Every structure is written in C-alpha cells, then in structure tokens.
Amino acid sequence: MLRQPYLLFLGDAPDALAAKVAQGIKDWRPDVSVGQLRLPGCKADMGLKEMSVAEAAAAGAQTLVIGVANRGGIISDAWMAVLVEAMEAGMDIAAGLHTLLKDQAPLVAAAQRTGRQLFDVRLPVFKYPIGEGKMRSGKRVLAVGTDCSCGKMYTTLAMEKELLARGRKATFRATGQTGILITGGGVPLDAVVADFMAGAVEVLTPPNDQDHVDLIEGQGSLFHPSYSGVTLALVHGGAPDYLVLCHEPTRTHMRGLPHYPSPSLAPLRPLAETLARVVNPDCVSIACSINTAHMSEADAKAYLAKVEDEMGLPATDPYRFGAAKLVDALP
Amino acid sequence: MLRQPYLLFLGDAPDALAAKVAQGIKDWRPDVSVGQLRLPGCKADMGLKEMSVAEAAAAGAQTLVIGVANRGGIISDAWMAVLVEAMEAGMDIAAGLHTLLKDQAPLVAAAQRTGRQLFDVRLPVFKYPIGEGKMRSGKRVLAVGTDCSCGKMYTTLAMEKELLARGRKATFRATGQTGILITGGGVPLDAVVADFMAGAVEVLTPPNDQDHVDLIEGQGSLFHPSYSGVTLALVHGGAPDYLVLCHEPTRTHMRGLPHYPSPSLAPLRPLAETLARVVNPDCVSIACSINTAHMSEADAKAYLAKVEDEMGLPATDPYRFGAAKLVDALP
C-alpha cells in the first residue's frame, strides 16, 4: 500500500492525455493529493494547489506519485532532481512507468540514503499463492468486456463511488497500474507469473462483511487472444457474484489487433457466465456498461435502449449518465 | 534448446516414481541418452548403460539431465560433486527442480570456471512478445482436459510418436518442465509473466509446412480455478485446428482442490471449442483421450465405448491401447 496523501507530479506533460494517471487520481480520489507539482512547459493541470516539494512535505505529503507518462522511456534530469528532493523531504516515490524507478541509479541511491521507498506499481511486490477457488463471504462484482480498454476500470470506480454515496460498504479492487496508483494498492495482474494469477486475485478480494461489495477492475477480454488468460484468472480468482458486461460499440477491431473484428456484446454474457459459474455457481450478469464516448447523446440513448431490449439487462454509460443504474441492478 | 545427447542422472532416487522425468525421457526419446549415472542407494533404473561422468563424456554426452526429484529441496553434496565433475568434463546441466541450479553457489562457480551452462527449465529464458492471435500455416493439435494431470502430455507425445511412425511431419511442443527435459526445448508456461503467455505459445508453435502437425502439450484445465488462465493462453496462443479432449474418469475431485468435484467430459467440448474459435474459427474436437489407469481392461473398454457413444467422437486410452485411433481422427 502506498502511503497517503500524495503530491501529484505532472512533470512536463505535453498535454492532458499524457497525465491520465493524474486525472484518474483527481477524478476518483480528489482528497488524496495535497497538491500538484508541475515543471516548466507542463500543459496538464489538475486544478490542485501548486506546490514545491518543501511545501508539499509541510502539508503532509507521504508519497510523490508520478501522474504522467515520461517521454521516450527516459526519466529526464529535471524529473530526477525533483524525485530525489522529494525523498530527501521524506516522501516515497510511486510510478507506473515502463521505465522502472528501481533501474535509475540516482533514485536507488537516494532511496538508500533517505530510507524512503520506490514503488514501481507495474511490478508485483508480493509472492502470491496458488489459487484455491474457494468462495468467500461478502459480494464481488467483476467488470468483463468485449475488448481491452473499453471502460472496465471506469465502470467499477463509478460503481464504488455510487455505492459509497449511498452509504453502502464498497471497495474498488485495482488490478492494473492506473487503478493501483489511484487507490494506493492492488495487484498488477498482467505482471504476475502465470501460475499465481488466480491466487493473486484471491488475495486481492478476501472474505469480507456479508453486506460489503468488492468492485473488481477487469483486464483484457475473454475474446482478446493476447490477454484472455489474464481475464480468465480474474473470472475464476475473483469468484464474482455479479458480472457487469462492458462494451464500446463504435470500435471496428480489437485493440492492438487490426485483423480481429470487435465482438458484439451478446456472446460475452453466456461465455463469461459459464466460466464464472465454475467457481461461483450463482454468478449472474446484472447490467451492461456501454462506453458511448464516440456517439451523440441521442445515438447513445437509442443504443442503450437497444442493448436493454436485446440483452434483457439494464444498460447505461456511467461516464455520461452516472452509475446509479448499475448500482440499482445489484440485488 | 538443450544440447544432446544426454547423460541421465538418477541420483539416489528412492523409488521409480521419484525418477519420472528420467522415465519420460527413456520412454519418449530412447535414443537421446548415452547412459545413466546412479549414486549408491538409487532404486530407479532406466535400463541404460551405467556410466561414470568420464565415460559419458567420452561417449559424447553434451548435457547431464537431472531426471529425479531431489529430497527436501536440497541438492546434496553427493549430487553436487557429480554435477561439478560433469561441467568439468564439458557438459551442461539441466534440471526442472524446485531448487534452482542457479541458486547453488558451487554450481554457478563451476559453470563460470568451465564455460558451461545451467538450465533451470522451470524458468523462462526468453523474453516473449505479446500474443498477436494470428493464424499460422501448418496444423496444430492441442490437448485440453477436464483437470490437471489427466494425461495431456502423454496424449500429445503418443500422437507425435504415432505420426512419425507413419512418416508424417510432427513435433511435440512442450509447455511444462518434464516435456522440456524430454524434448530439449519448449516454454515453461506456468512461469511466464501473465501478459506474455499467449505470445510465448505463439513463439513455440510457429508457421510450418502445410502438412506438418504440432502436438501442443496442454496445461491445467479451463475448469481448474487455479490454472485456467494458463489453459486459455494455450487455447488462444496455440490457435489449434484440432482439440483432443482428455479425461480421467475415476477422479472424484479436481487435483489439489478437494472441494471441487471433477467435471465430466461433455461440457469441456463446447467450452473449449467456443474459446478456440475466437482465434481459429475452424477448430474442431477430433477425439477423446481417456486415462483408464485405474480401471480394469474390461471396464476401460466399456467406458471408452460409452464415451464414443455420448460424445460422438473416437475415444481411446493411448497408454493402454496406443494412439492410432487419435491419429486416425486427424482429417
């Protein structure tokens, strides 16, 4: 677990998209950052208080989180100076970069000197057990999708927020680097060794209060040949009671695979349910979460109505219309 | 790839079962070993010529393969002396032990001194790519099972042998440590990082002659919650044209999971075919391979007839009755 609160480091982000991790933290954990630190030329802005390292330390920041992708895989000298300064001011450093913090000699030296920690959240930090396929108390929701990057993380974060707003017990369970940085903990499932994937998900979603709901971030897709094994480990390790079916209807081919036409939503339901019931015989699909970002509002509403009709399940776009309908679908 | 031929090291195997890797090499690659080396007290015997390290080196042995499980996870001094001697005589060392060769200081020192290599076949040695889900030329058979350890490796090795005996082009593709030691190469799939599982299987089963058949060793089961993700990576990464459905009918619960009753054979077929057709729309099940080790011959024959009737596919036990029926089932 990352120590909170954060100082959100935006570096020299060339545009808002480069700072999408920071945006996620801002959107979903607005109170977790004491402020933001931007370098000259930074074009991203989370609207947080601008702070120097010293000001952030004085405000109680425990971890500097790198909320921006670095350019060209190199951590520049300008970044390095800030990161070292943060450790000297008592902060840990956390990042989900391809370039690992622990491979940067100046950062490793500063961490040793200051006793602070470097968290590369792309890498597992725990030796996970083999999965046991045991049912646990409490309820678990898993987002499954027709493709990668179709809104699964957003869907489960939005459901967590809505549940908490209603006074329910709920926890988003991060399974990817962005989710881990947003919430401060989780399992970077795509970096776990194959034999331990399901066990890692079991550790992530332990027995809980009967009225508690885990919202498990999905990964990949059962239909995505590159990552389907990771998805199935989530379906079995997560032992979900409820599935939310996620889809991006304007996509023409699967992400990263131009030779694969995108699957439709309908076949996802029986496949995901059949597999989920291996572990949890009572698992049911409760709703569809549709990413309508590339549709007009009228088209989106018409499409959602069509999905409800065809799938026999409530359907909404939680980004556009809120997650209430998804939470209402929970028994 | 391991350099061949082998010197087969049986150590101080307390019984034949402890030497099952050696037995596999003896059964499936009878000509790959120049001889066997046994320590005092060894109770296993492959019937190969007894050799000292020096005799094996003179006979051309390139790799000493540890064909036995070590006791208690410790490589004894008696073993160590032989392994060092083998490296000094010009051999590499290969093992699939839980205790890694590369963690043994005397072996690492000897390898550096002699320029020889230590192969821990439990560990991947290659940085595999992300899978692309592309179809390849040639044909691929994948063994899928209702459970772990139900005869998938045996089935594919037996099919390879039968195909080669008929003058066909065929290659067994190992995905586990025993298969890798038997054939000298492969992918230890359960030790590959999640994101690269499917890509590793694609690398293992590259495009080939149109009349060539890859026999891909299966792992785990789509029904086994601990390892199903590994299995699905094989189903998608292997892009099989043909599935052989493997089953052990006397098992009452899934391997390692006493709380999971063993699934029956029938539901495996539609599930495996549905998933396989995501990558290879023409994939079909061609036969059932039944492990009847715990049944009388009469019971086995009656059971096979029942399976053929119920599944509408040829069924045999390749260990008991040969693999001809499985190979005959190839279109």
XYZ file of C-alpha atoms in Angstrom:
662
model
C 0.000 0.000 0.000
C 1.204 3.466 -0.874
C 1.359 5.981 1.973
C -1.108 8.815 1.532
C -1.669 11.711 0.974
C 0.087 12.277 -2.336
C 1.959 15.035 -4.036
C 0.828 14.678 -7.647
C 3.747 15.123 -10.035
C 2.725 16.260 -13.527
C 6.262 16.778 -14.811
C 6.455 18.370 -18.233
C 3.315 16.655 -19.541
C 2.937 17.809 -23.151
C -0.859 17.564 -22.995
C -3.698 16.450 -20.756
C -3.713 12.911 -22.190
C -0.124 12.319 -21.020
C -1.325 12.957 -17.475
C -4.183 10.464 -17.497
C -2.972 8.745 -14.323
C -3.058 12.092 -12.532
C -6.511 12.735 -13.973
C -7.705 9.393 -12.632
C -6.402 10.193 -9.163
C -8.036 13.637 -9.353
C -11.359 12.194 -10.550
C -11.650 9.259 -8.171
C -9.660 10.259 -5.100
C -9.987 14.050 -5.133
C -8.949 14.372 -1.499
C -5.879 12.151 -1.638
C -3.469 14.773 -3.031
C -2.232 17.764 -1.077
C -1.272 19.496 -4.317
C 0.373 19.242 -7.722
C 3.920 19.893 -8.883
C 4.433 20.995 -12.466
C 7.700 21.589 -14.306
C 8.191 24.383 -16.841
C 6.306 23.645 -20.055
C 3.727 21.389 -18.396
C 0.434 21.541 -20.319
C -1.610 19.419 -17.905
C -3.388 20.893 -14.901
C -5.442 19.051 -12.291
C -6.578 22.301 -10.698
C -4.859 21.391 -7.453
C -2.778 23.808 -5.399
C 0.662 24.324 -6.971
C 3.331 23.226 -4.545
C 7.064 22.890 -4.282
C 8.442 19.717 -2.726
C 9.057 21.583 0.523
C 5.510 22.950 0.601
C 4.058 19.509 -0.084
C 6.156 17.959 2.667
C 4.976 20.650 5.058
C 1.388 19.879 4.015
C 1.934 16.226 4.951
C 2.553 14.554 1.575
C 3.803 10.984 2.120
C 4.262 9.847 -1.467
C 5.116 11.662 -4.681
C 3.074 9.945 -7.385
C 4.236 10.331 -10.964
C 0.962 11.035 -12.693
C 2.338 11.433 -16.181
C 3.948 9.201 -18.799
C 7.585 10.011 -19.421
C 8.776 10.736 -22.932
C 10.839 8.155 -24.763
C 11.252 5.917 -21.764
C 13.861 8.135 -20.162
C 13.480 9.873 -16.811
C 14.997 13.286 -17.517
C 17.464 15.120 -15.295
C 14.759 17.659 -14.490
C 12.491 14.891 -13.176
C 15.321 13.214 -11.335
C 16.150 16.311 -9.326
C 12.557 16.646 -8.109
C 12.244 12.969 -7.245
C 15.467 12.980 -5.230
C 14.382 16.185 -3.479
C 11.058 14.542 -2.579
C 12.806 11.564 -0.994
C 15.056 13.894 0.929
C 11.894 15.611 2.179
C 10.589 12.255 3.459
C 8.358 11.091 0.607
C 8.246 7.737 -1.132
C 8.030 7.729 -4.935
C 5.403 5.760 -6.853
C 5.110 5.300 -10.599
C 3.634 3.020 -13.226
C 6.165 3.906 -15.906
C 7.645 1.430 -18.363
C 10.993 2.852 -17.265
C 11.367 1.493 -13.759
C 12.293 3.701 -10.842
C 14.391 0.905 -9.403
C 16.567 0.884 -12.541
C 17.582 4.526 -12.017
C 20.839 4.657 -10.091
C 20.342 8.183 -8.688
C 16.903 7.223 -7.349
C 18.129 3.967 -5.833
C 20.994 5.819 -4.167
C 18.642 8.491 -2.806
C 16.234 5.842 -1.518
C 19.048 4.107 0.356
C 20.364 7.375 1.707
C 16.970 8.608 2.907
C 15.347 5.297 3.857
C 12.450 6.042 1.516
C 10.849 3.585 -0.922
C 10.469 3.369 -4.678
C 7.188 1.809 -5.834
C 7.066 0.589 -9.418
C 3.412 -0.403 -9.414
C 3.830 -2.296 -12.705
C 5.722 -4.941 -10.742
C 4.255 -7.311 -8.166
C 5.768 -6.800 -4.721
C 4.268 -9.864 -3.114
C 4.755 -13.607 -3.589
C 1.205 -14.703 -4.312
C -0.094 -18.201 -3.565
C -1.652 -20.678 -5.977
C -5.384 -20.003 -6.215
C -7.732 -22.231 -4.245
C -11.038 -21.408 -5.903
C -12.786 -21.011 -2.553
C -15.920 -18.940 -2.113
C -15.632 -16.018 0.289
C -18.125 -14.076 2.345
C -19.234 -10.684 1.005
C -20.205 -9.883 -2.577
C -17.948 -9.390 -5.566
C -18.678 -7.584 -8.821
C -16.354 -8.092 -11.804
C -16.334 -5.966 -14.946
C -15.811 -8.104 -18.044
C -15.586 -6.642 -21.516
C -15.713 -7.439 -25.190
C -12.256 -5.869 -25.527
C -9.403 -4.219 -23.654
C -9.741 -0.554 -22.689
C -13.494 -0.383 -23.131
C -14.344 1.160 -19.752
C -13.969 -1.598 -17.163
C -11.896 0.423 -14.692
C -14.162 3.431 -15.036
C -17.244 1.262 -14.548
C -16.049 -0.274 -11.288
C -14.701 3.011 -9.904
C -18.029 4.690 -10.699
C -19.956 1.874 -9.013
C -17.756 2.162 -5.918
C -18.392 5.903 -5.758
C -22.146 5.458 -6.140
C -22.284 2.717 -3.513
C -20.302 4.795 -1.026
C -22.545 7.795 -1.731
C -25.483 5.594 -0.775
C -23.797 4.638 2.474
C -23.013 1.100 1.347
C -19.774 -0.752 2.086
C -17.759 -0.996 -1.107
C -14.128 -1.276 -2.226
C -12.687 -0.859 -5.690
C -10.023 -3.549 -6.227
C -7.335 -2.399 -8.631
C -5.773 -4.943 -11.000
C -3.753 -2.547 -13.174
C -1.191 0.160 -12.643
C -3.507 3.148 -13.011
C -6.014 1.706 -10.595
C -3.229 0.924 -8.134
C -1.912 4.487 -8.224
C -5.428 5.874 -7.865
C -6.285 3.808 -4.823
C -2.845 3.175 -3.358
C -2.905 -0.608 -3.626
C -3.826 -3.617 -5.746
C -2.339 -6.297 -7.955
C -0.622 -5.529 -11.275
C -2.107 -8.703 -12.681
C -0.523 -8.632 -16.110
C 2.915 -8.760 -14.477
C 2.168 -11.699 -12.174
C 3.671 -15.096 -13.045
C 1.080 -17.311 -14.747
C 0.739 -19.925 -12.010
C -0.134 -17.317 -9.412
C -2.628 -15.108 -11.281
C -5.775 -16.561 -9.752
C -4.176 -16.687 -6.304
C -3.229 -13.016 -6.598
C -6.861 -12.115 -7.325
C -7.995 -14.186 -4.347
C -5.592 -12.289 -2.088
C -6.908 -9.025 -3.523
C -10.549 -9.908 -2.794
C -10.571 -11.588 0.622
C -13.577 -12.649 2.693
C -15.497 -9.600 3.849
C -18.689 -8.466 5.576
C -21.786 -10.004 4.032
C -23.038 -6.550 3.079
C -19.710 -5.449 1.586
C -19.228 -5.236 -2.177
C -15.856 -5.595 -3.906
C -15.745 -3.890 -7.299
C -13.049 -5.770 -9.175
C -11.359 -3.957 -12.032
C -11.390 -6.129 -15.146
C -8.473 -6.679 -17.509
C -8.347 -7.719 -21.136
C -11.201 -9.769 -22.535
C -12.094 -13.410 -22.884
C -12.211 -12.596 -26.605
C -8.788 -10.942 -26.748
C -6.199 -13.548 -27.780
C -3.287 -11.629 -26.306
C -4.651 -11.275 -22.792
C -7.565 -13.695 -22.365
C -5.653 -15.817 -19.862
C -5.369 -12.836 -17.542
C -9.108 -12.260 -17.885
C -9.969 -15.852 -17.037
C -7.762 -15.675 -13.944
C -9.893 -12.723 -12.842
C -13.125 -14.575 -13.572
C -12.006 -17.590 -11.542
C -9.844 -15.898 -8.899
C -12.390 -13.145 -8.315
C -15.258 -15.628 -7.818
C -17.694 -12.858 -8.777
C -21.320 -12.959 -7.714
C -22.209 -10.358 -10.311
C -20.838 -9.501 -13.733
C -21.127 -6.137 -15.452
C -20.745 -6.512 -19.204
C -18.675 -3.705 -20.761
C -18.659 -2.720 -24.421
C -17.511 0.065 -26.738
C -19.895 -0.159 -29.700
C -18.083 2.020 -32.248
C -14.869 0.064 -32.257
C -14.282 -1.835 -35.503
C -11.418 -4.065 -34.450
C -9.948 -5.326 -31.207
C -7.412 -3.122 -29.501
C -3.945 -3.759 -30.914
C -5.249 -6.411 -33.322
C -6.367 -4.805 -36.604
C -7.051 -8.293 -38.018
C -9.707 -9.008 -35.341
C -13.174 -7.535 -35.798
C -14.664 -6.439 -32.480
C -17.036 -8.988 -30.967
C -20.567 -7.972 -30.154
C -21.907 -7.832 -26.628
C -24.349 -10.739 -26.828
C -21.858 -13.668 -26.859
C -19.954 -12.240 -23.892
C -22.757 -12.999 -21.483
C -23.079 -16.780 -21.837
C -19.314 -17.265 -22.124
C -18.462 -15.192 -19.056
C -21.290 -16.711 -17.024
C -20.369 -20.284 -17.983
C -16.774 -19.704 -16.915
C -17.640 -17.759 -13.755
C -20.006 -20.499 -12.597
C -17.098 -22.964 -12.456
C -16.185 -21.217 -9.200
C -19.394 -19.429 -8.235
C -22.466 -21.343 -9.456
C -24.729 -18.412 -8.556
C -22.914 -15.815 -10.660
C -25.221 -13.703 -12.837
C -24.840 -10.755 -15.191
C -26.611 -7.739 -13.746
C -26.076 -4.902 -16.199
C -24.314 -3.592 -19.291
C -21.887 -0.664 -19.138
C -21.542 0.949 -22.542
C -18.794 3.387 -23.483
C -20.643 5.856 -25.735
C -17.836 8.443 -25.890
C -17.881 8.406 -29.671
C -21.663 8.722 -30.079
C -24.010 11.697 -29.916
C -26.247 11.808 -26.865
C -29.264 10.861 -28.957
C -27.409 7.965 -30.550
C -26.139 6.868 -27.155
C -29.617 6.794 -25.659
C -31.014 4.918 -28.629
C -28.174 2.427 -28.439
C -28.647 1.873 -24.699
C -32.347 1.225 -25.238
C -31.471 -1.308 -27.933
C -28.985 -3.048 -25.629
C -31.566 -3.230 -22.832
C -34.032 -4.747 -25.230
C -31.619 -7.269 -26.739
C -29.768 -8.250 -23.578
C -32.641 -8.101 -21.118
C -30.403 -6.194 -18.699
C -30.216 -2.565 -17.580
C -27.676 -0.635 -19.658
C -26.053 2.752 -19.208
C -22.888 4.711 -19.837
C -21.688 5.512 -16.306
C -19.402 8.297 -17.539
C -22.196 10.057 -19.383
C -25.242 9.192 -17.322
C -23.877 8.131 -13.939
C -23.578 4.722 -12.334
C -26.906 4.716 -10.479
C -28.469 2.266 -12.916
C -25.574 -0.161 -12.448
C -25.836 0.008 -8.669
C -29.629 -0.285 -8.818
C -29.088 -3.559 -10.664
C -27.312 -5.100 -7.678
C -29.758 -7.481 -5.956
C 17.459 -25.773 -26.575
C 19.424 -28.291 -24.550
C 22.457 -29.837 -26.261
C 22.022 -33.555 -26.871
C 22.785 -36.418 -26.254
C 22.194 -36.594 -22.517
C 23.740 -38.326 -19.571
C 20.698 -39.260 -17.485
C 21.347 -38.607 -13.789
C 19.203 -40.723 -11.462
C 20.955 -39.650 -8.256
C 19.826 -41.523 -5.201
C 16.198 -41.838 -6.324
C 14.368 -43.664 -3.520
C 11.929 -45.276 -5.944
C 10.899 -45.327 -9.588
C 8.305 -42.583 -9.110
C 10.975 -40.118 -7.994
C 12.637 -40.615 -11.370
C 9.586 -39.885 -13.510
C 11.380 -37.267 -15.565
C 14.040 -39.839 -16.431
C 11.309 -42.338 -17.237
C 9.707 -39.846 -19.594
C 12.986 -39.275 -21.387
C 13.531 -43.025 -21.609
C 10.004 -43.662 -22.904
C 9.784 -40.880 -25.456
C 13.357 -40.176 -26.502
C 15.019 -43.570 -26.008
C 17.988 -42.672 -28.189
C 18.772 -39.302 -26.640
C 20.756 -40.604 -23.644
C 24.187 -42.201 -23.905
C 23.723 -43.789 -20.493
C 22.624 -43.379 -16.900
C 24.518 -42.395 -13.756
C 23.259 -43.712 -10.419
C 24.529 -42.941 -6.946
C 24.719 -45.536 -4.158
C 21.249 -46.420 -2.915
C 19.479 -45.470 -6.134
C 16.316 -47.542 -6.548
C 15.397 -46.328 -10.039
C 16.775 -47.910 -13.204
C 16.115 -46.876 -16.799
C 17.946 -49.912 -18.135
C 20.525 -47.713 -19.837
C 24.246 -48.374 -19.774
C 25.751 -47.421 -16.406
C 28.357 -44.726 -16.905
C 30.722 -42.541 -14.959
C 30.950 -38.893 -15.927
C 34.182 -39.585 -17.782
C 32.668 -42.498 -19.707
C 29.635 -40.405 -20.638
C 31.833 -37.546 -21.830
C 33.836 -39.996 -23.929
C 30.558 -41.299 -25.371
C 29.663 -37.753 -26.426
C 27.218 -36.635 -23.710
C 26.578 -32.879 -24.037
C 24.174 -32.334 -21.144
C 23.695 -34.026 -17.798
C 19.955 -34.067 -17.202
C 18.743 -34.456 -13.629
C 15.979 -36.992 -14.097
C 14.978 -37.265 -10.463
C 13.341 -35.057 -7.851
C 15.690 -34.066 -5.062
C 14.749 -34.750 -1.497
C 13.669 -31.875 0.705
C 14.614 -29.210 -1.775
C 18.318 -29.526 -1.080
C 20.931 -30.565 -3.619
C 23.158 -32.865 -1.564
C 26.948 -32.797 -1.534
C 26.953 -36.155 -3.309
C 24.936 -34.683 -6.170
C 26.992 -31.525 -6.231
C 30.252 -33.386 -6.770
C 28.847 -35.221 -9.795
C 27.354 -32.099 -11.306
C 30.598 -30.158 -10.976
C 32.520 -33.082 -12.424
C 30.143 -33.169 -15.404
C 30.712 -29.487 -16.125
C 34.442 -30.003 -15.899
C 34.039 -32.810 -18.443
C 32.315 -30.376 -20.830
C 28.634 -30.992 -20.099
C 25.857 -28.503 -19.411
C 23.452 -29.289 -16.559
C 19.669 -29.254 -16.976
C 17.027 -29.684 -14.287
C 13.413 -28.940 -13.512
C 13.849 -28.934 -9.745
C 12.117 -26.537 -7.377
C 15.592 -25.910 -6.001
C 17.247 -23.931 -8.763
C 20.661 -24.839 -10.099
C 21.466 -21.151 -10.487
C 20.974 -20.635 -6.738
C 23.723 -23.138 -5.890
C 26.999 -21.291 -5.436
C 29.261 -24.286 -6.210
C 27.403 -24.920 -9.478
C 27.479 -21.280 -10.524
C 31.201 -21.142 -9.780
C 31.834 -24.327 -11.772
C 29.768 -23.027 -14.694
C 31.801 -19.831 -14.787
C 35.065 -21.718 -14.496
C 34.221 -24.217 -17.233
C 32.132 -22.032 -19.524
C 29.255 -24.497 -19.297
C 25.579 -23.636 -18.770
C 22.997 -24.330 -16.079
C 19.454 -24.815 -17.417
C 16.642 -24.482 -14.896
C 13.833 -25.444 -17.235
C 11.213 -24.238 -14.753
C 12.264 -20.692 -15.630
C 11.680 -18.942 -18.940
C 14.945 -17.991 -20.640
C 13.432 -15.834 -23.348
C 11.626 -12.503 -23.358
C 8.411 -13.450 -25.099
C 6.305 -10.986 -27.096
C 2.667 -10.064 -26.571
C 0.493 -12.530 -28.493
C -0.936 -11.419 -31.829
C -3.614 -14.046 -32.347
C -2.512 -14.651 -35.941
C -3.224 -17.870 -37.787
C -0.170 -19.767 -38.980
C 0.433 -22.292 -41.742
C 0.608 -25.970 -40.741
C -1.760 -27.773 -38.376
C -1.853 -27.634 -34.593
C -3.376 -30.104 -32.152
C -3.931 -29.073 -28.531
C -4.727 -31.423 -25.676
C -7.316 -29.912 -23.322
C -8.515 -31.663 -20.199
C -11.180 -31.713 -17.546
C -8.411 -31.411 -14.945
C -4.677 -31.072 -14.413
C -2.512 -34.186 -14.711
C -5.063 -36.253 -16.581
C -2.839 -37.392 -19.439
C -2.406 -34.388 -21.739
C 1.382 -34.656 -22.075
C 1.223 -38.375 -22.637
C -1.516 -37.950 -25.250
C 0.419 -35.478 -27.354
C 3.724 -37.358 -27.049
C 1.968 -40.572 -28.103
C 0.367 -38.823 -31.070
C 3.740 -37.425 -32.130
C 5.281 -40.894 -31.980
C 2.459 -42.426 -33.995
C 2.577 -39.688 -36.626
C 6.339 -40.021 -37.015
C 5.981 -43.807 -37.258
C 3.600 -43.216 -40.159
C 6.131 -40.982 -41.877
C 4.216 -37.795 -41.155
C 5.793 -34.479 -40.132
C 5.048 -33.864 -36.472
C 6.544 -32.047 -33.481
C 5.607 -32.318 -29.827
C 5.656 -28.822 -28.313
C 6.493 -28.890 -24.624
C 4.823 -26.391 -22.282
C 5.985 -27.845 -18.953
C 9.258 -28.796 -17.353
C 9.054 -32.538 -17.919
C 8.186 -32.099 -21.568
C 11.026 -29.610 -21.967
C 13.580 -32.007 -20.474
C 12.237 -34.859 -22.609
C 12.476 -32.979 -25.873
C 15.234 -30.489 -25.093
C 13.161 -27.342 -25.563
C 9.835 -25.612 -25.013
C 8.136 -22.999 -22.874
C 7.635 -23.396 -19.086
C 4.281 -21.687 -19.465
C 3.275 -21.598 -15.816
C 6.360 -19.499 -15.063
C 5.813 -16.943 -17.832
C 4.567 -13.471 -16.868
C 0.814 -13.168 -17.484
C 0.943 -10.625 -20.295
C 3.238 -12.808 -22.378
C 1.637 -16.248 -22.010
C -0.167 -16.275 -25.345
C 2.837 -14.778 -27.104
C 5.069 -17.489 -25.664
C 2.778 -20.164 -27.090
C 2.803 -18.436 -30.466
C 6.609 -18.448 -30.469
C 6.539 -22.137 -29.547
C 4.230 -23.044 -32.448
C 5.408 -21.002 -35.420
C 4.228 -21.208 -39.037
C 5.194 -24.533 -40.547
C 4.760 -26.757 -43.610
C 1.117 -27.248 -44.519
C 1.465 -30.985 -43.889
C 3.223 -30.542 -40.537
C 1.392 -31.168 -37.274
C 2.326 -29.529 -33.964
C 1.218 -31.530 -30.936
C 0.879 -28.938 -28.197
C 1.141 -30.161 -24.624
C -1.801 -28.893 -22.606
C -1.635 -27.410 -19.108
C -4.231 -27.125 -16.377
C -7.889 -27.042 -17.342
C -10.467 -24.442 -18.269
C -12.359 -25.879 -15.280
C -9.453 -25.619 -12.814
C -9.718 -22.303 -10.932
C -6.047 -22.246 -10.006
C -4.641 -22.568 -13.512
C -7.423 -21.864 -16.018
C -5.756 -18.674 -17.214
C -2.725 -20.663 -18.334
C -5.015 -23.054 -20.187
C -6.830 -20.267 -22.016
C -3.494 -18.767 -23.084
C -2.736 -22.143 -24.694
C -6.137 -22.287 -26.368
C -5.697 -18.801 -27.841
C -1.917 -18.706 -28.307
C -1.821 -22.184 -29.800
C -4.575 -21.390 -32.328
C -5.323 -25.110 -32.542
C -7.047 -26.616 -35.568
C -7.867 -29.740 -33.603
C -8.612 -30.420 -29.946
C -8.160 -33.730 -28.165
C -10.348 -33.905 -25.065
C -8.572 -35.551 -22.117
C -10.258 -37.035 -19.061
C -9.556 -39.258 -16.059
C -12.938 -40.790 -15.211
C -12.227 -42.199 -11.745
C -11.148 -38.946 -10.182
C -13.667 -37.632 -7.646
C -12.305 -34.116 -7.151
C -10.076 -31.741 -9.027
C -6.359 -32.053 -8.471
C -5.323 -30.079 -5.406
C -8.904 -28.906 -4.762
C -10.770 -31.411 -2.579
C -13.757 -29.032 -2.512
C -14.202 -29.241 -6.323
C -15.950 -32.281 -7.764
C -14.358 -33.351 -11.047
C -16.241 -32.088 -14.088
C -17.487 -34.534 -16.662
C -16.165 -34.679 -20.191
C -19.266 -33.458 -22.012
C -19.150 -29.742 -21.023
C -15.467 -29.488 -21.958
C -16.171 -29.768 -25.655
C -18.459 -26.773 -26.239
C -16.482 -24.567 -23.858
C -13.085 -25.364 -25.376
C -14.414 -25.098 -28.933
C -16.163 -21.771 -28.271
C -12.974 -20.310 -26.854
C -10.673 -21.825 -29.500
C -12.825 -20.442 -32.305
C -12.123 -16.896 -31.119
C -8.740 -17.342 -32.808
C -9.314 -20.273 -35.164
C -12.934 -20.370 -36.379
C -12.379 -23.820 -37.907
C -11.211 -25.512 -34.722
C -12.936 -28.839 -34.014
C -12.640 -31.577 -31.413
C -11.413 -34.752 -33.063
C -11.146 -37.357 -30.312
C -11.215 -38.162 -26.607
C -8.149 -39.425 -24.758
C -9.155 -41.254 -21.604
C -6.776 -42.134 -18.794
C -8.064 -45.560 -17.695
C -5.114 -46.406 -15.434
C -7.412 -47.078 -12.503
C -9.894 -49.277 -14.387
C -9.814 -52.930 -15.391
C -9.367 -53.573 -19.097
C -12.993 -54.639 -19.420
C -14.193 -51.545 -17.588
C -11.907 -49.374 -19.679
C -13.257 -50.756 -22.945
C -16.834 -50.377 -21.787
C -16.149 -46.821 -20.689
C -14.487 -45.913 -23.988
C -17.478 -47.275 -25.896
C -19.781 -45.185 -23.727
C -17.690 -42.060 -24.350
C -17.734 -42.668 -28.099
C -21.476 -43.020 -27.983
C -22.091 -39.970 -25.812
C -19.525 -37.640 -27.346
C -19.797 -38.753 -30.962
C -16.015 -38.837 -31.171
C -13.426 -41.628 -31.288
C -12.112 -42.399 -27.806
C -9.148 -44.388 -26.585
C -6.536 -44.621 -23.858
C -3.294 -44.087 -25.757
C -1.203 -45.563 -22.936
C -3.201 -48.761 -22.841
C -4.347 -49.164 -26.430
C -1.981 -46.980 -28.453
C -2.504 -43.625 -30.142
C -3.518 -44.923 -33.576
C -7.160 -44.046 -33.045
C -6.248 -40.463 -32.110
C -4.074 -40.045 -35.188
C -6.709 -41.705 -37.399
C -9.082 -38.995 -36.216
C -6.941 -36.258 -37.769
C -8.627 -35.108 -41.005
